[in-house]
CSV table of C-alpha atoms in Angstrom, one decimal:
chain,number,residue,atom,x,y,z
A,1,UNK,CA,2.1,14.2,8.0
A,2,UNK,CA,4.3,12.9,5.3
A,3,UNK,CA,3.4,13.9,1.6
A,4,UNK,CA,3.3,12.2,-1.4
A,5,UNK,CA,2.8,13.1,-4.6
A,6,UNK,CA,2.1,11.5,-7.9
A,7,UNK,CA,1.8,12.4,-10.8
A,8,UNK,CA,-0.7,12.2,-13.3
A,9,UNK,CA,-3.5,11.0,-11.8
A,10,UNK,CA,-4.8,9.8,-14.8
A,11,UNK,CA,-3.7,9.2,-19.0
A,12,UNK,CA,-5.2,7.7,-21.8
A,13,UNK,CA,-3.3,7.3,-24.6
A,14,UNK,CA,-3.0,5.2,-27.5
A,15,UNK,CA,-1.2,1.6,-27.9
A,16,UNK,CA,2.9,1.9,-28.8
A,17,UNK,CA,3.3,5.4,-26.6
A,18,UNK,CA,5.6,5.4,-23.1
A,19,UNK,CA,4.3,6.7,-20.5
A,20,UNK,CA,6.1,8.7,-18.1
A,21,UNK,CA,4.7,8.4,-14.0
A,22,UNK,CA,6.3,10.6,-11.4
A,23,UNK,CA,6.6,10.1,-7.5
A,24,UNK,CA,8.0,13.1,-5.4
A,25,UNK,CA,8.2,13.0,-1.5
A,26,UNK,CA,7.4,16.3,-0.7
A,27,UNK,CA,8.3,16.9,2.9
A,28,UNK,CA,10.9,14.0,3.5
A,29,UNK,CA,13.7,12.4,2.5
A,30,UNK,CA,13.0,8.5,0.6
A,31,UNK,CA,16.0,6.8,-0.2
A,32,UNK,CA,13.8,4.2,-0.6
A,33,UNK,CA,10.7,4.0,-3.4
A,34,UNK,CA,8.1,1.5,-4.4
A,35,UNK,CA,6.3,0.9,-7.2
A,36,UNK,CA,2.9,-1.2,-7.2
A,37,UNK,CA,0.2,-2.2,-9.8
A,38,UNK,CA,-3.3,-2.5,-8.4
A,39,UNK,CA,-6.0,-5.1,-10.1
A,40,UNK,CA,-9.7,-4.1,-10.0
A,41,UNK,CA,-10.7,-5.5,-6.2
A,42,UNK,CA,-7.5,-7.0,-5.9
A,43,UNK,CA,-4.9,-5.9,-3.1
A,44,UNK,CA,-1.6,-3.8,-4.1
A,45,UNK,CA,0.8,-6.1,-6.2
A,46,UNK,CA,4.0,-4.8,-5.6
A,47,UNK,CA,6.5,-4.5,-9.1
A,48,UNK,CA,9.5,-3.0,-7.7
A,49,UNK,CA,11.6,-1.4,-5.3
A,50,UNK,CA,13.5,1.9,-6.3
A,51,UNK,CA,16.5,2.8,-4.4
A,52,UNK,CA,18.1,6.3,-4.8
A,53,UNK,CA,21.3,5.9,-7.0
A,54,UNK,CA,20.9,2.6,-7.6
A,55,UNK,CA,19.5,0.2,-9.6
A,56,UNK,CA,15.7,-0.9,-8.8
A,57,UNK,CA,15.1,-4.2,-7.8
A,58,UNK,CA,11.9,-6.2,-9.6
A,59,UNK,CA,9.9,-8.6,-8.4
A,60,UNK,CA,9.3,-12.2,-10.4
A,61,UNK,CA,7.3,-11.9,-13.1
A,62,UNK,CA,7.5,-7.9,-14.0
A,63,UNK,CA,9.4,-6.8,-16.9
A,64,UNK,CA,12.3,-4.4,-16.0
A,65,UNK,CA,12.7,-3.5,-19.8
A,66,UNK,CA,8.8,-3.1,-20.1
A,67,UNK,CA,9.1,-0.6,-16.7
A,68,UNK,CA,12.0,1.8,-16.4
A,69,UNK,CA,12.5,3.2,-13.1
A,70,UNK,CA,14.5,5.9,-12.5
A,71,UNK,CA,15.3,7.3,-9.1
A,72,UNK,CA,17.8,10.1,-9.4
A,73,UNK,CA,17.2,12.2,-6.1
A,74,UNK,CA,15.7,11.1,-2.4
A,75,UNK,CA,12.5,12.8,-3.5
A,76,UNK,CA,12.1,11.9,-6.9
A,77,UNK,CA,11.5,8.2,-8.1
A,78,UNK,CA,10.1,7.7,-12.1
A,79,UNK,CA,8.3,4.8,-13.5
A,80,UNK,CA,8.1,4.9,-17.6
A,81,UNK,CA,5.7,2.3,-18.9
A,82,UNK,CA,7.3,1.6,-22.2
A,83,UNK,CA,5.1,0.9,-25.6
A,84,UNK,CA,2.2,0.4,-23.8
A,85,UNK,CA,-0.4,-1.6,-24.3
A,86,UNK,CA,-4.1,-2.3,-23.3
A,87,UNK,CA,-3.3,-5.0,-21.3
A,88,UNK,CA,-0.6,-2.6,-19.0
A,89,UNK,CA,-4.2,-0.7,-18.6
A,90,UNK,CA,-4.2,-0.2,-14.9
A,91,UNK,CA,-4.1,1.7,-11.7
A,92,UNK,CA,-0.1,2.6,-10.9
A,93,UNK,CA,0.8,3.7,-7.3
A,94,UNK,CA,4.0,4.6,-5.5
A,95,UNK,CA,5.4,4.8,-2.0
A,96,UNK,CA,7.8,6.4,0.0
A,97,UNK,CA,9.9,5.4,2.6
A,98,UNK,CA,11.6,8.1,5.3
A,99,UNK,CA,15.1,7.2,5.4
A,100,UNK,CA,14.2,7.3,9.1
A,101,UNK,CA,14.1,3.6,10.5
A,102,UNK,CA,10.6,2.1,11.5
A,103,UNK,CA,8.7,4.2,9.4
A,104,UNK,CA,5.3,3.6,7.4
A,105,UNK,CA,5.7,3.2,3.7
A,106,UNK,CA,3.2,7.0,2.4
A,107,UNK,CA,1.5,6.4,-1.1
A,108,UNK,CA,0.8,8.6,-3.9
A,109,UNK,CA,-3.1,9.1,-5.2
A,110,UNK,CA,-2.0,6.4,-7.6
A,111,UNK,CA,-2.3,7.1,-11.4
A,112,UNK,CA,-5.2,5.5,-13.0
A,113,UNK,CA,-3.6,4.3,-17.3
A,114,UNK,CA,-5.7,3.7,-19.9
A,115,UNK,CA,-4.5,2.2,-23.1
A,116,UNK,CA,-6.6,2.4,-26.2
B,1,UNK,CA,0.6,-18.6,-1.7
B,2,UNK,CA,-0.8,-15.5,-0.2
B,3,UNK,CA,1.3,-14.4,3.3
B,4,UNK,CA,-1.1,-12.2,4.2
B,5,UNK,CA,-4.7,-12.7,4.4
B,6,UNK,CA,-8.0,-10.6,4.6
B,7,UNK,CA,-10.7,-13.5,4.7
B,8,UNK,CA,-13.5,-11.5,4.8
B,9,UNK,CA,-14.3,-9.8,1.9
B,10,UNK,CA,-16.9,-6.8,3.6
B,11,UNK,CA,-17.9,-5.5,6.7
B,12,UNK,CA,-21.0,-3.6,7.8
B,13,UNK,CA,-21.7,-2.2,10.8
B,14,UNK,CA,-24.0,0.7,12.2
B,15,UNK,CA,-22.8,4.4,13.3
B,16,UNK,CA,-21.4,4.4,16.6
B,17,UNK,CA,-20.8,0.6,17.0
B,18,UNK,CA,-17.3,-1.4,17.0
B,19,UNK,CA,-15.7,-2.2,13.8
B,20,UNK,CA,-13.0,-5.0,14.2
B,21,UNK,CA,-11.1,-6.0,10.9
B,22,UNK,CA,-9.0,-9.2,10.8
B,23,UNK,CA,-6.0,-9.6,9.5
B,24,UNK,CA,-3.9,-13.5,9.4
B,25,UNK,CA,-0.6,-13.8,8.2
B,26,UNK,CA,1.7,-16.9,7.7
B,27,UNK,CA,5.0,-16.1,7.8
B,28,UNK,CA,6.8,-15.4,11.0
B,29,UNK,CA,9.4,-13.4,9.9
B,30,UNK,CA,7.1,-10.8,10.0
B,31,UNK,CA,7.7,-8.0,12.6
B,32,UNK,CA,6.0,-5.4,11.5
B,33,UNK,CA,2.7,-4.5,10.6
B,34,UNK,CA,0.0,-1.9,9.5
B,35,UNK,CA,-3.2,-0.7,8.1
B,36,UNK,CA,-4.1,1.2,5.5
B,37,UNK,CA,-7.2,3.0,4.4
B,38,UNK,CA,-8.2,3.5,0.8
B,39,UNK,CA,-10.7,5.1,-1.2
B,40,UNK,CA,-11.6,4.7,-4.8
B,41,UNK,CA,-9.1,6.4,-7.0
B,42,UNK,CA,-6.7,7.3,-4.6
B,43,UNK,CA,-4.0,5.7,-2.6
B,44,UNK,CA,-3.5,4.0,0.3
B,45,UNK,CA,-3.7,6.2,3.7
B,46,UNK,CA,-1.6,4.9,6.8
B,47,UNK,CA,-4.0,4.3,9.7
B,48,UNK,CA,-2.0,2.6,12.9
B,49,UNK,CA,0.8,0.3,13.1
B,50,UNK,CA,2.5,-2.3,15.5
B,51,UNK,CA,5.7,-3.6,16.1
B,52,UNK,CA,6.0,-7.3,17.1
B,53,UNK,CA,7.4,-6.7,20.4
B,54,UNK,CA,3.7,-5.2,21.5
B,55,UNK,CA,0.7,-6.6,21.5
B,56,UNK,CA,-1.5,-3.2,21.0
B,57,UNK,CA,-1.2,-0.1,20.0
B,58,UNK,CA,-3.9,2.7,20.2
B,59,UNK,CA,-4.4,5.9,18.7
B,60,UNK,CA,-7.6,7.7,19.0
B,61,UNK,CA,-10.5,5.6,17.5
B,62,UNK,CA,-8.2,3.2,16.2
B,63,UNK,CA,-6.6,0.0,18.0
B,64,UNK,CA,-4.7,-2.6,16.9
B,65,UNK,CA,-4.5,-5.9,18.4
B,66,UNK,CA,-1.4,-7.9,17.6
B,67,UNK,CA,-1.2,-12.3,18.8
B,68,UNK,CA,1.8,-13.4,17.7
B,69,UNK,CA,1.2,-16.9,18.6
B,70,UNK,CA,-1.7,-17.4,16.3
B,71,UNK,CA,-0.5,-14.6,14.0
B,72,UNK,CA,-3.3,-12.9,13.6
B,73,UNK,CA,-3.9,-9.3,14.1
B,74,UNK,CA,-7.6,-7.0,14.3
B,75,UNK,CA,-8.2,-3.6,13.9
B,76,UNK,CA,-10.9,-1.9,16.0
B,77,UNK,CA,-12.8,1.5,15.4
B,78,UNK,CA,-14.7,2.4,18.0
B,79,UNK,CA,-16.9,4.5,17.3
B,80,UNK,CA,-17.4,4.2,13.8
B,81,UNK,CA,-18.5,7.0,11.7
B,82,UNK,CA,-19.8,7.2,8.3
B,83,UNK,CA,-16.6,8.8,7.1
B,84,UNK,CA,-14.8,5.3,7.5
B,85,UNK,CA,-16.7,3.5,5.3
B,86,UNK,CA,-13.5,2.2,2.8
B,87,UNK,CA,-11.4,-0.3,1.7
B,88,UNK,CA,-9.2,-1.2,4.4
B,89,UNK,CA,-5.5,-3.2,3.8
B,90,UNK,CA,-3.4,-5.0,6.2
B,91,UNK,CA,0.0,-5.1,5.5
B,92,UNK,CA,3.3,-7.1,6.7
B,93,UNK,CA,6.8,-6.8,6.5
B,94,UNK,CA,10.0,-7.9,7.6
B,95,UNK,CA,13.6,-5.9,8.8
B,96,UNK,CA,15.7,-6.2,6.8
B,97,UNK,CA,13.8,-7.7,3.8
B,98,UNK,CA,14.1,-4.0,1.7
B,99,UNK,CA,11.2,-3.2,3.9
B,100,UNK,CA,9.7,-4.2,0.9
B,101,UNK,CA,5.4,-4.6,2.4
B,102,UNK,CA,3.3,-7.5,1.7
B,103,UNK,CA,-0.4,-6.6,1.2
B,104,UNK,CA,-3.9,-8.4,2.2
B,105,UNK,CA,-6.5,-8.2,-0.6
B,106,UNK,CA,-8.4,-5.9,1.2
B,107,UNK,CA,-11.9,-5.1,3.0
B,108,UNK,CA,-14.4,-2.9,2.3
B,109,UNK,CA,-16.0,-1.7,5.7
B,110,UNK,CA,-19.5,0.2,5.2
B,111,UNK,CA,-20.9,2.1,8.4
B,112,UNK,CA,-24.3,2.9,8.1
B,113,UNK,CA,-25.8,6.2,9.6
């Protein structure tokens, strides 16, 4: 089935550094990318959608200057956490879309950020 | 104002019995919808999805059971095994909307050998 990868899995670094995520679809094409923030026991809180070539689209409330996304190729989509802070402490995952119609959204293993 | 909704926050059930998982939703723009299966640490698995124009949709241990009408969808495992014991998300979406998906908040579903 469909592949995704992510990577890391997990940082910890210290307050003021970026932090640089990667998202690869490794056996499809995704012209379509999405970036979500999970909450301890809370459900998937989507932050933005990454389109290949284009501009990513954020939802309300997320900071696009705070989270650069880059997504240069159909497999590659980045997410750069910038000057992070304890309270951006939290479990990042991706998705991937097949450019195919009608098909499931594939996540990453998510990347668990720990700010100190 | 949550579109999609999980109610229940757990589910046990014994080895080799039905599991059914409820899903709600509130906005009927909705037309497509899935579940996902997710363990600690890692992300979200596909499981089985349906289109609005059906009402089911099976594949191997896993149903789902879509009523438009009272928007309201189930998943069913039958049997369950030990190995689905996990946090299960139902999610929503509408064509056309960036296929952008709206998540439930989740329900962890423990089978007990």
């Amino acid at each position: 089935g469909a592949v995704v990868s992510q990577h890391p899995s997990r940082v910890i670094c210290k307050s003021g550094t970026s932090v640089k995520i990667e998202c690869r679809s490794l056996d499809f094409q995704a012209t379509t990318m999405f970036w979500y923030r999970q909450f301890p026991k809370q459900s998937l809180m989507l932050m933005a959608t990454s389109n290949e070539g284009s501009k990513a689209t954020y939802e309300q409330g997320v900071e696009k200057d705070k989270f650069l996304i880059n997504h240069a190729s159909l497999t590659l989509s980045t997410l750069t956490v910038t000057s992070a802070h304890p309270e951006d402490s939290s479990f990042y995952i991706c998705s991937a879309m097949d450019r195919l119609a009608d098909q499931p959204q594939h996540f990453g293993d998510g990347t668990r950020l720990s700010i100190l | 104002d949550q579109q999609v909704k999980q109610n229940s926050p757990s589910l046990s059930v014994q080895e080799g019995r039905i599991s059914i998982l409820n899903c709600d939703y509130t906005n009927s723009m909705f037309d497509y919808f899935l579940w996902y299966k997710k363990y600690p640490a890692e992300g979200p698995t596909f499981l089985i999805s349906i289109s609005s124009i059906k009402d089911k949709n099976e594949d191997g241990r896993f149903t789902v059971f879509l009523n438009k009408s009272a928007k309201h969808l189930s998943l069913h495992i039958v049997p369950s095994q030990p190995g689905d014991s996990a946090v299960y998300f139902c999610a929503a979406r509408q064509t056309g909307a960036n296929s952008k998906l709206t998540f439930g908040k989740g329900i962890t579903l423990s089978v007990r050998p």
